Tab-separated table of C-alpha atoms in Angstrom:
chain	number	residue	atom	x	y	z
A	4	MET	CA	88.042	34.046	236.541
A	5	LYS	CA	90.290	36.332	237.669
A	6	HIS	CA	93.711	36.347	238.868
A	7	LEU	CA	94.164	36.570	242.985
A	8	VAL	CA	97.983	36.434	243.553
A	9	VAL	CA	99.340	36.415	246.401
A	10	LEU	CA	102.553	36.931	248.343
A	11	THR	CA	103.263	35.265	251.496
A	12	GLY	CA	106.054	35.496	254.223
A	13	ALA	CA	106.393	34.186	257.415
A	14	GLY	CA	104.089	35.512	259.336
A	15	ILE	CA	101.918	32.840	258.017
A	16	SER	CA	103.694	30.069	258.607
A	17	ALA	CA	104.306	31.462	262.042
A	18	GLU	CA	100.817	30.171	263.421
A	19	SER	CA	101.821	26.808	262.023
A	20	GLY	CA	104.546	26.880	265.088
A	21	ILE	CA	107.816	28.153	262.674
A	22	LYS	CA	109.367	30.338	263.993
A	23	THR	CA	110.299	33.396	262.302
A	24	PHE	CA	113.401	34.114	260.342
A	25	ARG	CA	115.192	36.281	262.722
A	26	ASP	CA	114.082	37.217	266.153
A	27	ALA	CA	114.198	40.606	267.936
A	28	ASP	CA	117.820	40.151	268.180
A	29	GLY	CA	119.286	39.775	264.953
A	30	LEU	CA	119.624	35.605	265.969
A	31	TRP	CA	118.158	33.340	263.423
A	32	GLU	CA	117.591	30.140	266.221
A	33	GLY	CA	120.727	31.340	268.166
A	34	HIS	CA	122.668	31.872	264.952
A	35	ASP	CA	124.252	34.876	262.947
A	36	VAL	CA	121.948	34.555	259.946
A	37	MET	CA	125.899	35.129	257.887
A	38	GLU	CA	126.694	31.902	259.899
A	39	VAL	CA	123.967	30.146	258.435
A	40	ALA	CA	122.606	31.908	255.456
A	41	THR	CA	125.426	32.974	253.080
A	42	PRO	CA	127.497	30.931	250.577
A	43	GLN	CA	130.872	32.372	252.950
A	44	GLY	CA	128.975	31.164	255.897
A	45	PHE	CA	128.735	27.362	254.530
A	46	ALA	CA	132.141	27.741	252.714
A	47	LYS	CA	133.849	28.444	256.579
A	48	ASN	CA	131.844	25.518	258.135
A	49	PRO	CA	129.453	23.592	255.912
A	50	GLU	CA	128.879	20.769	259.318
A	51	LEU	CA	127.568	24.161	261.254
A	52	VAL	CA	125.040	25.021	258.077
A	53	LEU	CA	123.617	21.212	257.396
A	54	ASN	CA	122.881	21.482	260.964
A	55	PHE	CA	121.044	24.271	261.603
A	56	TYR	CA	119.045	23.090	258.150
A	57	ASN	CA	118.414	20.091	259.269
A	58	GLN	CA	116.955	21.038	262.234
A	59	ARG	CA	114.731	23.110	260.340
A	60	ARG	CA	113.662	20.585	258.291
A	61	LYS	CA	113.032	17.955	261.638
A	62	GLN	CA	110.989	21.100	262.550
A	63	LEU	CA	108.939	21.754	259.500
A	64	LEU	CA	107.889	17.837	259.567
A	65	SER	CA	105.713	18.598	262.787
A	66	VAL	CA	103.663	21.140	261.977
A	67	LYS	CA	100.591	21.426	260.047
A	68	PRO	CA	99.162	23.966	257.740
A	69	ASN	CA	96.753	26.376	259.568
A	70	GLU	CA	93.816	28.012	258.297
A	71	ALA	CA	94.970	30.779	256.355
A	72	HIS	CA	96.653	28.089	253.856
A	73	ILE	CA	94.093	26.096	253.922
A	74	ALA	CA	91.032	29.279	252.595
A	75	LEU	CA	93.928	30.172	250.136
A	76	ALA	CA	93.600	26.853	248.563
A	77	ALA	CA	90.009	26.738	249.039
A	78	LEU	CA	89.709	30.022	246.831
A	79	GLU	CA	90.796	28.263	243.667
A	80	SER	CA	87.159	27.128	243.158
A	81	THR	CA	86.356	30.779	242.273
A	82	TYR	CA	89.664	32.698	241.626
A	83	LYS	CA	93.068	31.733	239.399
A	84	VAL	CA	95.389	31.735	242.409
A	85	THR	CA	98.961	31.976	241.878
A	86	ILE	CA	101.070	31.919	245.453
A	87	ILE	CA	104.342	33.374	245.408
A	88	THR	CA	105.776	33.364	248.641
A	89	GLN	CA	108.871	34.037	250.205
A	90	ASN	CA	108.611	31.297	252.792
A	91	VAL	CA	111.138	27.486	252.652
A	92	ASP	CA	108.323	25.037	253.493
A	93	ASP	CA	105.804	23.480	252.215
A	94	LEU	CA	102.696	24.369	254.146
A	95	HIS	CA	100.836	26.038	251.012
A	96	GLU	CA	101.503	22.335	249.238
A	97	ARG	CA	100.286	20.694	251.840
A	98	ALA	CA	96.915	22.780	252.437
A	99	GLY	CA	96.566	21.938	248.790
A	100	SER	CA	97.657	25.170	246.725
A	101	SER	CA	98.319	23.777	242.868
A	102	ILE	CA	100.407	27.062	242.019
A	103	ILE	CA	103.125	28.058	243.766
A	104	ILE	CA	106.350	29.927	243.375
A	105	HIS	CA	109.027	29.538	246.138
A	106	LEU	CA	111.169	32.938	246.463
A	107	HIS	CA	113.648	31.729	248.490
A	108	GLY	CA	113.889	28.136	247.532
A	109	GLU	CA	112.367	24.599	249.356
A	110	LEU	CA	113.599	23.329	252.492
A	111	LEU	CA	112.741	19.960	250.934
A	112	LYS	CA	114.887	19.709	248.606
A	113	ALA	CA	118.501	19.804	248.138
A	114	ARG	CA	120.928	20.735	245.573
A	115	SER	CA	124.824	19.914	244.349
A	116	SER	CA	126.848	23.124	245.797
A	117	LYS	CA	128.368	23.139	242.414
A	118	ASN	CA	125.660	23.395	240.174
A	119	GLU	CA	122.348	24.999	240.506
A	120	GLN	CA	120.157	23.069	238.536
A	121	ASP	CA	120.961	19.309	240.087
A	122	ILE	CA	118.196	19.440	242.570
A	123	LYS	CA	116.830	16.593	244.301
A	124	THR	CA	113.108	15.769	246.495
A	125	TRP	CA	114.624	15.856	249.959
A	126	LYS	CA	113.423	15.169	253.366
A	127	THR	CA	115.938	14.158	255.485
A	128	ASP	CA	118.854	14.661	256.993
A	129	ILE	CA	122.003	16.483	255.121
A	130	GLN	CA	125.366	14.919	255.891
A	131	LEU	CA	128.894	15.789	254.904
A	132	GLY	CA	129.953	13.159	252.338
A	133	ASP	CA	126.222	13.385	250.382
A	134	LEU	CA	127.153	14.262	247.178
A	135	CYS	CA	125.787	14.811	243.593
A	136	GLN	CA	126.170	12.869	240.305
A	137	GLN	CA	129.509	14.999	239.491
A	138	GLY	CA	130.770	14.379	243.114
A	139	HIS	CA	130.183	17.802	244.968
A	140	GLN	CA	128.863	18.662	248.501
A	141	MET	CA	124.948	19.108	248.177
A	142	ARG	CA	123.280	22.023	250.333
A	143	PRO	CA	120.149	23.228	251.107
A	144	HIS	CA	118.599	24.739	248.037
A	145	ILE	CA	118.127	27.876	249.858
A	146	VAL	CA	118.507	30.977	248.374
A	147	TRP	CA	121.257	32.449	251.060
A	148	PHE	CA	122.111	36.070	251.410
A	149	GLY	CA	124.601	37.493	248.099
A	150	GLU	CA	122.870	34.708	246.388
A	151	ALA	CA	120.285	35.861	242.970
A	152	VAL	CA	116.521	34.980	243.204
A	153	PRO	CA	116.150	33.157	240.393
A	154	MET	CA	112.256	32.951	240.282
A	155	ILE	CA	111.905	37.007	240.546
A	156	GLU	CA	111.932	37.206	237.433
A	157	LYS	CA	108.903	34.905	237.066
A	158	ALA	CA	107.464	35.653	239.907
A	159	ILE	CA	107.147	39.587	237.875
A	160	ASP	CA	105.321	37.681	235.087
A	161	ILE	CA	102.827	36.820	237.114
A	162	CYS	CA	102.369	39.868	239.593
A	163	GLU	CA	102.113	42.019	235.728
A	164	THR	CA	98.855	39.845	235.342
A	165	ALA	CA	97.500	40.384	238.869
A	166	ASP	CA	93.475	41.283	239.072
A	167	ILE	CA	93.672	41.346	243.212
A	168	LEU	CA	97.009	40.945	245.121
A	169	VAL	CA	97.550	39.973	248.858
A	170	ILE	CA	100.410	39.907	251.287
A	171	ILE	CA	100.211	38.189	253.971
A	172	GLY	CA	102.805	37.946	256.791
A	173	SER	CA	105.686	39.939	254.847
A	174	SER	CA	107.072	42.616	256.446
A	175	MET	CA	108.083	43.591	253.161
A	176	GLN	CA	111.355	45.207	253.969
A	177	VAL	CA	112.923	41.968	252.093
A	178	TYR	CA	114.290	42.969	248.392
A	179	PRO	CA	113.672	42.457	245.794
A	180	ALA	CA	110.581	40.184	247.031
A	181	ALA	CA	109.409	44.302	248.283
A	182	SER	CA	109.233	44.993	245.185
A	183	LEU	CA	106.621	43.084	243.750
A	184	MET	CA	103.788	44.754	244.797
A	185	ASP	CA	105.165	48.087	242.388
A	186	PHE	CA	104.224	45.356	239.115
A	187	VAL	CA	100.581	44.855	239.412
A	188	PRO	CA	98.429	46.872	237.109
A	189	SER	CA	97.289	49.857	238.097
A	190	GLN	CA	93.910	49.330	238.606
A	191	THR	CA	94.578	46.243	241.205
A	192	PRO	CA	93.606	46.313	244.397
A	193	ILE	CA	96.248	44.772	247.337
A	194	TYR	CA	95.271	44.349	250.309
A	195	TYR	CA	97.781	43.930	252.977
A	196	ILE	CA	97.525	41.227	255.825
A	197	ASP	CA	99.710	41.495	259.337
A	198	PRO	CA	99.529	42.106	262.390
A	199	LYS	CA	101.967	44.717	262.350
A	200	PRO	CA	101.752	45.720	259.194
A	201	ALA	CA	104.903	48.487	257.868
A	202	ARG	CA	104.119	52.201	256.729
A	203	VAL	CA	101.896	52.542	253.290
A	204	HIS	CA	101.575	55.093	252.096
A	205	ASN	CA	99.718	53.504	248.765
A	206	GLN	CA	96.156	54.392	248.881
A	207	LYS	CA	94.922	51.497	246.924
A	208	ILE	CA	96.266	49.357	249.659
A	209	THR	CA	93.709	47.956	252.564
A	210	VAL	CA	96.011	47.527	255.308
A	211	ILE	CA	94.212	44.277	257.617
A	212	PRO	CA	95.973	44.375	261.017
A	213	LYS	CA	95.420	40.702	262.137
A	214	SER	CA	97.112	38.197	262.471
A	215	ALA	CA	96.875	35.525	258.860
A	216	THR	CA	94.386	33.329	259.687
A	217	GLU	CA	92.558	35.917	261.340
A	218	GLY	CA	93.185	38.259	258.731
A	219	VAL	CA	92.658	35.475	255.507
A	220	LYS	CA	88.666	35.561	257.019
A	221	ASN	CA	88.692	39.117	256.654
A	222	LEU	CA	89.871	38.847	252.916
A	223	LEU	CA	86.764	36.187	252.346
A	224	ASP	CA	84.463	39.267	253.281
A	225	PHE	CA	85.939	41.634	251.320
A	226	LEU	CA	86.404	39.844	248.414
A	227	LYS	CA	82.790	39.050	248.269
A	228	ASN	CA	81.563	42.811	248.705
A	229	PRO	CA	84.309	44.285	246.996
């Protein structure tokens, strides 16, 4: 089986009803990202940050995978498929994909604020006073601005073995994720699906300027007739 690596961003989840990371004015659900997506913001006002992610978690539990998520899972019948996602939702899991790397963490998990390895599945609200076994406050298992991306090395290793790379719903502006396509073998074809794709200058990239659900349908045609 050929190895199909899929890098997904906010655009694929937007079609399920999850709002993309930032609005045009730079705010995330009305908040400055520095308040709710940095270690400094958490240290300054942990209750605000916990409540913010509690609302995101409730929203996630109210939506479902869309046709694009489901189609990617179905590709496992003909390809070895690895999903590398910038998204913190579990929609790829719910759609049935079996190999998923979360670059920026997972909303349905919590971890100790002092021990990055102490991670627990967490589908309810995280409250002030919810502590790990060592007595430290639990926090969302999210990679915030200024924090290392622990899964990036594994993602690079995966991209180095890609026979086909597909990028869906990503602005390709967030690093280090945006650099992943630089690690695929030189002969690897790249498909880029986004309704407002970033400008690309690489001739081996096939741009499909459509939404995730419509673009994946076109992708299937390309894969059948490369």
